[in-house]
Short mmCIF file of C-alpha atoms in Angstrom, two decimals:
data_model
loop_
_atom_site.label_atom_id
_atom_site.label_comp_id
_atom_site.label_asym_id
_atom_site.label_seq_id
_atom_site.Cartn_x
_atom_site.Cartn_y
_atom_site.Cartn_z
CA GLY A 779 -32.27 -4.33 2.03
CA ALA A 780 -29.04 -5.76 0.61
CA VAL A 781 -28.34 -8.12 3.49
CA VAL A 782 -25.57 -10.70 3.39
CA SER A 783 -25.70 -13.41 6.02
CA GLN A 784 -22.56 -15.28 6.99
CA HIS A 785 -22.45 -18.46 9.04
CA PRO A 786 -21.01 -19.48 11.41
CA SER A 787 -19.98 -16.38 13.33
CA TRP A 788 -17.15 -18.25 14.94
CA VAL A 789 -15.71 -21.74 14.76
CA ILE A 790 -12.95 -23.64 16.52
CA CYS A 791 -11.52 -26.66 14.78
CA LYS A 792 -8.67 -29.07 15.22
CA SER A 793 -5.60 -28.85 13.05
CA GLY A 794 -5.95 -30.98 9.93
CA THR A 795 -9.73 -30.78 9.70
CA SER A 796 -11.80 -28.81 7.21
CA VAL A 797 -14.21 -25.98 7.91
CA LYS A 798 -16.98 -24.63 5.69
CA ILE A 799 -18.18 -21.03 5.85
CA GLU A 800 -21.43 -20.00 4.18
CA CYS A 801 -22.31 -16.64 2.71
CA ARG A 802 -25.90 -15.96 1.66
CA SER A 803 -27.49 -12.98 0.00
CA LEU A 804 -30.89 -12.78 1.70
CA ASP A 805 -32.86 -10.33 -0.41
CA PHE A 806 -31.04 -10.14 -3.70
CA GLN A 807 -29.22 -12.34 -6.15
CA ALA A 808 -25.47 -12.16 -6.20
CA THR A 809 -23.74 -13.31 -9.35
CA THR A 810 -20.43 -12.40 -7.80
CA MET A 811 -19.28 -12.59 -4.23
CA PHE A 812 -15.93 -11.82 -2.69
CA TRP A 813 -14.02 -13.48 0.12
CA TYR A 814 -11.66 -11.58 2.38
CA ARG A 815 -9.35 -12.53 5.20
CA GLN A 816 -8.36 -10.19 7.99
CA PHE A 817 -5.61 -10.75 10.52
CA PRO A 818 -5.57 -8.81 13.81
CA LYS A 819 -4.97 -5.09 13.41
CA GLN A 820 -4.70 -5.42 9.65
CA SER A 821 -6.93 -4.44 6.78
CA LEU A 822 -9.10 -6.76 4.75
CA MET A 823 -7.18 -8.77 2.18
CA LEU A 824 -9.08 -10.03 -0.84
CA MET A 825 -8.67 -13.78 -1.24
CA ALA A 826 -10.87 -14.63 -4.17
CA THR A 827 -13.79 -13.68 -6.35
CA SER A 828 -16.61 -16.18 -6.40
CA ASN A 829 -18.64 -16.43 -9.59
CA GLU A 830 -21.96 -18.24 -9.79
CA GLY A 831 -21.71 -21.30 -11.97
CA SER A 832 -18.01 -21.01 -12.70
CA LYS A 833 -14.65 -21.33 -11.07
CA ALA A 834 -13.52 -18.80 -8.55
CA THR A 835 -10.71 -16.39 -9.31
CA TYR A 836 -8.00 -16.39 -6.66
CA GLU A 837 -5.66 -13.58 -5.75
CA GLN A 838 -1.96 -14.11 -6.06
CA GLY A 839 -0.57 -16.12 -3.21
CA VAL A 840 -3.88 -17.70 -2.20
CA GLU A 841 -3.87 -21.49 -2.49
CA LYS A 842 -6.94 -22.55 -4.44
CA ASP A 843 -6.65 -26.15 -3.28
CA LYS A 844 -6.65 -25.07 0.32
CA PHE A 845 -9.43 -22.51 0.13
CA LEU A 846 -12.18 -24.15 -1.88
CA ILE A 847 -14.91 -21.85 -3.09
CA ASN A 848 -18.27 -22.98 -4.41
CA HIS A 849 -20.91 -20.62 -5.75
CA ALA A 850 -23.62 -23.04 -6.79
CA SER A 851 -26.56 -20.65 -6.68
CA LEU A 852 -27.26 -16.94 -7.01
CA THR A 853 -27.69 -16.62 -3.26
CA LEU A 854 -25.03 -18.86 -1.77
CA SER A 855 -21.26 -18.99 -1.84
CA THR A 856 -19.20 -21.23 0.41
CA LEU A 857 -15.58 -21.14 1.46
CA THR A 858 -14.03 -24.36 2.72
CA VAL A 859 -10.72 -24.19 4.50
CA THR A 860 -9.21 -27.62 3.96
CA SER A 861 -6.66 -29.23 6.26
CA ALA A 862 -6.70 -26.19 8.46
CA HIS A 863 -3.61 -25.21 10.42
CA PRO A 864 -3.10 -22.65 13.17
CA GLU A 865 -1.78 -20.10 10.68
CA ASP A 866 -5.18 -20.20 8.95
CA SER A 867 -6.75 -18.75 12.07
CA SER A 868 -8.23 -15.45 10.99
CA PHE A 869 -11.38 -13.42 10.45
CA TYR A 870 -13.03 -14.36 7.15
CA ILE A 871 -15.53 -11.98 5.55
CA CYS A 872 -17.65 -12.28 2.43
CA SER A 873 -19.27 -9.53 0.41
CA ALA A 874 -21.52 -9.01 -2.57
CA GLU A 875 -22.21 -6.04 -4.77
CA ARG A 876 -25.71 -4.74 -5.08
CA GLY A 877 -26.67 -1.61 -6.92
CA ASP A 878 -26.94 1.54 -4.90
CA TYR A 879 -25.86 -0.18 -1.72
CA GLY A 880 -22.39 -0.73 -3.09
CA TYR A 881 -20.70 -3.70 -1.56
CA THR A 882 -22.56 -5.37 1.30
CA PHE A 883 -20.52 -7.40 3.77
CA GLY A 884 -21.30 -10.35 5.95
CA SER A 885 -20.72 -10.16 9.67
CA GLY A 886 -17.60 -12.28 9.40
CA THR A 887 -16.44 -15.66 10.70
CA ARG A 888 -13.78 -15.96 13.35
CA LEU A 889 -11.83 -19.15 12.68
CA THR A 890 -9.54 -20.53 15.34
CA VAL A 891 -7.50 -23.63 14.54
CA VAL A 892 -6.08 -25.44 17.55
CA ASP B 1184 -2.41 -1.93 -4.33
CA ALA B 1185 -5.10 0.20 -2.76
CA LYS B 1186 -6.21 3.17 -4.81
CA THR B 1187 -6.74 5.35 -1.78
CA THR B 1188 -4.65 6.83 1.01
CA GLN B 1189 -5.96 7.81 4.42
CA PRO B 1190 -4.43 8.95 7.69
CA THR B 1191 -3.74 6.05 10.00
CA SER B 1192 -5.63 7.44 12.96
CA MET B 1193 -7.65 10.39 14.20
CA ASP B 1194 -9.25 11.49 17.43
CA CYS B 1195 -12.50 13.39 17.75
CA ALA B 1196 -14.32 14.76 20.78
CA GLU B 1197 -17.76 13.37 21.38
CA GLY B 1198 -20.43 15.64 19.95
CA ARG B 1199 -18.06 17.31 17.54
CA ALA B 1200 -17.90 16.78 13.81
CA ALA B 1201 -15.44 14.18 12.61
CA ASN B 1202 -13.85 14.95 9.26
CA LEU B 1203 -12.07 12.02 7.67
CA PRO B 1204 -10.02 12.75 4.53
CA CYS B 1205 -9.20 10.41 1.68
CA ASN B 1206 -6.96 10.84 -1.34
CA HIS B 1207 -7.82 9.01 -4.54
CA SER B 1208 -5.79 10.84 -7.15
CA THR B 1209 -5.93 8.02 -9.71
CA ILE B 1210 -9.70 7.64 -9.67
CA SER B 1211 -11.26 6.94 -13.06
CA GLY B 1212 -14.12 8.95 -14.48
CA ASN B 1213 -16.79 6.36 -13.76
CA GLU B 1214 -15.53 5.15 -10.41
CA TYR B 1215 -17.50 5.93 -7.31
CA VAL B 1216 -16.10 6.80 -3.90
CA TYR B 1217 -17.44 4.50 -1.19
CA TRP B 1218 -17.05 4.81 2.54
CA TYR B 1219 -17.36 1.92 4.96
CA ARG B 1220 -16.60 1.48 8.59
CA GLN B 1221 -15.64 -1.56 10.59
CA ILE B 1222 -16.36 -1.83 14.26
CA HIS B 1223 -14.17 -4.32 16.04
CA SER B 1224 -14.78 -7.94 15.04
CA GLN B 1225 -17.64 -7.12 12.68
CA GLY B 1226 -17.98 -6.97 8.92
CA PRO B 1227 -17.63 -3.56 7.25
CA GLN B 1228 -20.76 -1.41 7.24
CA TYR B 1229 -21.74 0.76 4.29
CA ILE B 1230 -21.91 4.46 5.09
CA ILE B 1231 -22.24 6.49 1.91
CA HIS B 1232 -21.02 6.76 -1.65
CA GLY B 1233 -20.87 9.34 -4.40
CA LEU B 1234 -19.62 10.03 -7.90
CA LYS B 1235 -19.23 13.78 -8.34
CA ASN B 1236 -21.75 15.60 -6.22
CA ASN B 1237 -21.72 15.92 -2.48
CA GLU B 1238 -23.98 13.44 -0.77
CA THR B 1239 -25.75 13.31 2.58
CA ASN B 1240 -27.70 10.60 4.33
CA GLU B 1241 -28.78 9.85 7.87
CA MET B 1242 -25.30 8.70 8.83
CA ALA B 1243 -22.90 11.12 7.21
CA SER B 1244 -22.03 13.60 4.50
CA LEU B 1245 -19.57 13.06 1.69
CA ILE B 1246 -17.72 15.98 0.16
CA ILE B 1247 -15.92 15.25 -3.10
CA THR B 1248 -13.54 17.81 -4.57
CA GLU B 1249 -14.24 19.17 -8.01
CA ASP B 1250 -11.28 17.31 -9.51
CA ARG B 1251 -12.45 14.15 -7.67
CA LYS B 1252 -8.95 13.44 -6.42
CA SER B 1253 -9.95 13.58 -2.79
CA SER B 1254 -12.96 13.43 -0.55
CA THR B 1255 -13.97 13.95 3.05
CA LEU B 1256 -16.40 11.96 5.12
CA ILE B 1257 -18.14 14.05 7.74
CA LEU B 1258 -19.83 12.60 10.80
CA PRO B 1259 -21.70 15.69 12.02
CA HIS B 1260 -22.00 14.79 15.70
CA ALA B 1261 -19.64 11.97 16.61
CA THR B 1262 -20.66 9.56 19.37
CA LEU B 1263 -18.68 6.91 21.17
CA ARG B 1264 -20.34 4.31 18.96
CA ASP B 1265 -18.70 5.89 15.94
CA THR B 1266 -15.31 4.63 17.13
CA ALA B 1267 -14.24 2.34 14.29
CA VAL B 1268 -11.89 1.95 11.35
CA TYR B 1269 -13.15 3.93 8.37
CA TYR B 1270 -12.30 2.77 4.88
CA CYS B 1271 -12.47 4.84 1.73
CA ILE B 1272 -12.50 2.77 -1.46
CA VAL B 1273 -13.13 3.47 -5.11
CA GLY B 1274 -14.96 1.21 -7.49
CA TYR B 1275 -17.47 0.87 -10.26
CA SER B 1276 -21.15 0.58 -9.44
CA GLY B 1277 -22.72 -2.54 -10.88
CA GLY B 1278 -19.55 -3.76 -12.46
CA TYR B 1279 -18.78 -6.46 -9.93
CA GLN B 1280 -15.22 -5.24 -9.82
CA LYS B 1281 -13.11 -6.45 -6.95
CA VAL B 1282 -12.20 -3.80 -4.44
CA THR B 1283 -8.95 -3.42 -2.57
CA PHE B 1284 -8.93 -2.07 0.95
CA GLY B 1285 -6.28 0.28 2.18
CA THR B 1286 -5.32 0.57 5.81
CA GLY B 1287 -8.23 2.86 6.67
CA THR B 1288 -8.42 5.47 9.42
CA LYS B 1289 -8.87 4.42 13.01
CA LEU B 1290 -11.25 7.02 14.46
CA GLN B 1291 -11.27 7.24 18.23
CA VAL B 1292 -14.14 9.28 19.65
CA ILE B 1293 -13.16 10.67 23.02
CA PRO B 1294 -15.68 11.39 25.79
#
């Protein structure tokens, strides 16, 4: 139980284009989901908290107009990287909290902007 | 800032017990201690969590000190597949609180 599915696993896009990453809770409802970014050999850095039916809460230094988050249902949150640039290349991970399982994480999305 | 501190790296011989320490001296009374691990290029995987009592499951054991200011994750018989970065975090269960990751401990299991 407590599975979070993240899609796509990896994506390559051209500089200036936008990329959407999906995060789904498969067997539970997630009122709140979290989005992280991880650069090579670094820890996970929280980007934003996604709340179903309301605006996301962004961490300091994260551009909300660049990283658009939509949490339209209790099982789906999306992160859209707009006008992507090479410095946005990273490993993006979502998570959701569910009872005794603590925080369940998606498998991550490797974004490469060329 | 992360609420936990862990050694940067550790080595463990295959088949031996791996003991990974974590300090969380500012933990609040209702905060749980969670352990996750991240194998290269994957999302973190839940291992175990506890509040006050020691816990054991099929993956590991968690020993929490009486004052709750530190804990130890024990992998009883480490295998090469246990090579990963292990993160200790503290948080509230069911409170949808955001969690902050520290640097974790890179465990290298040696043949």
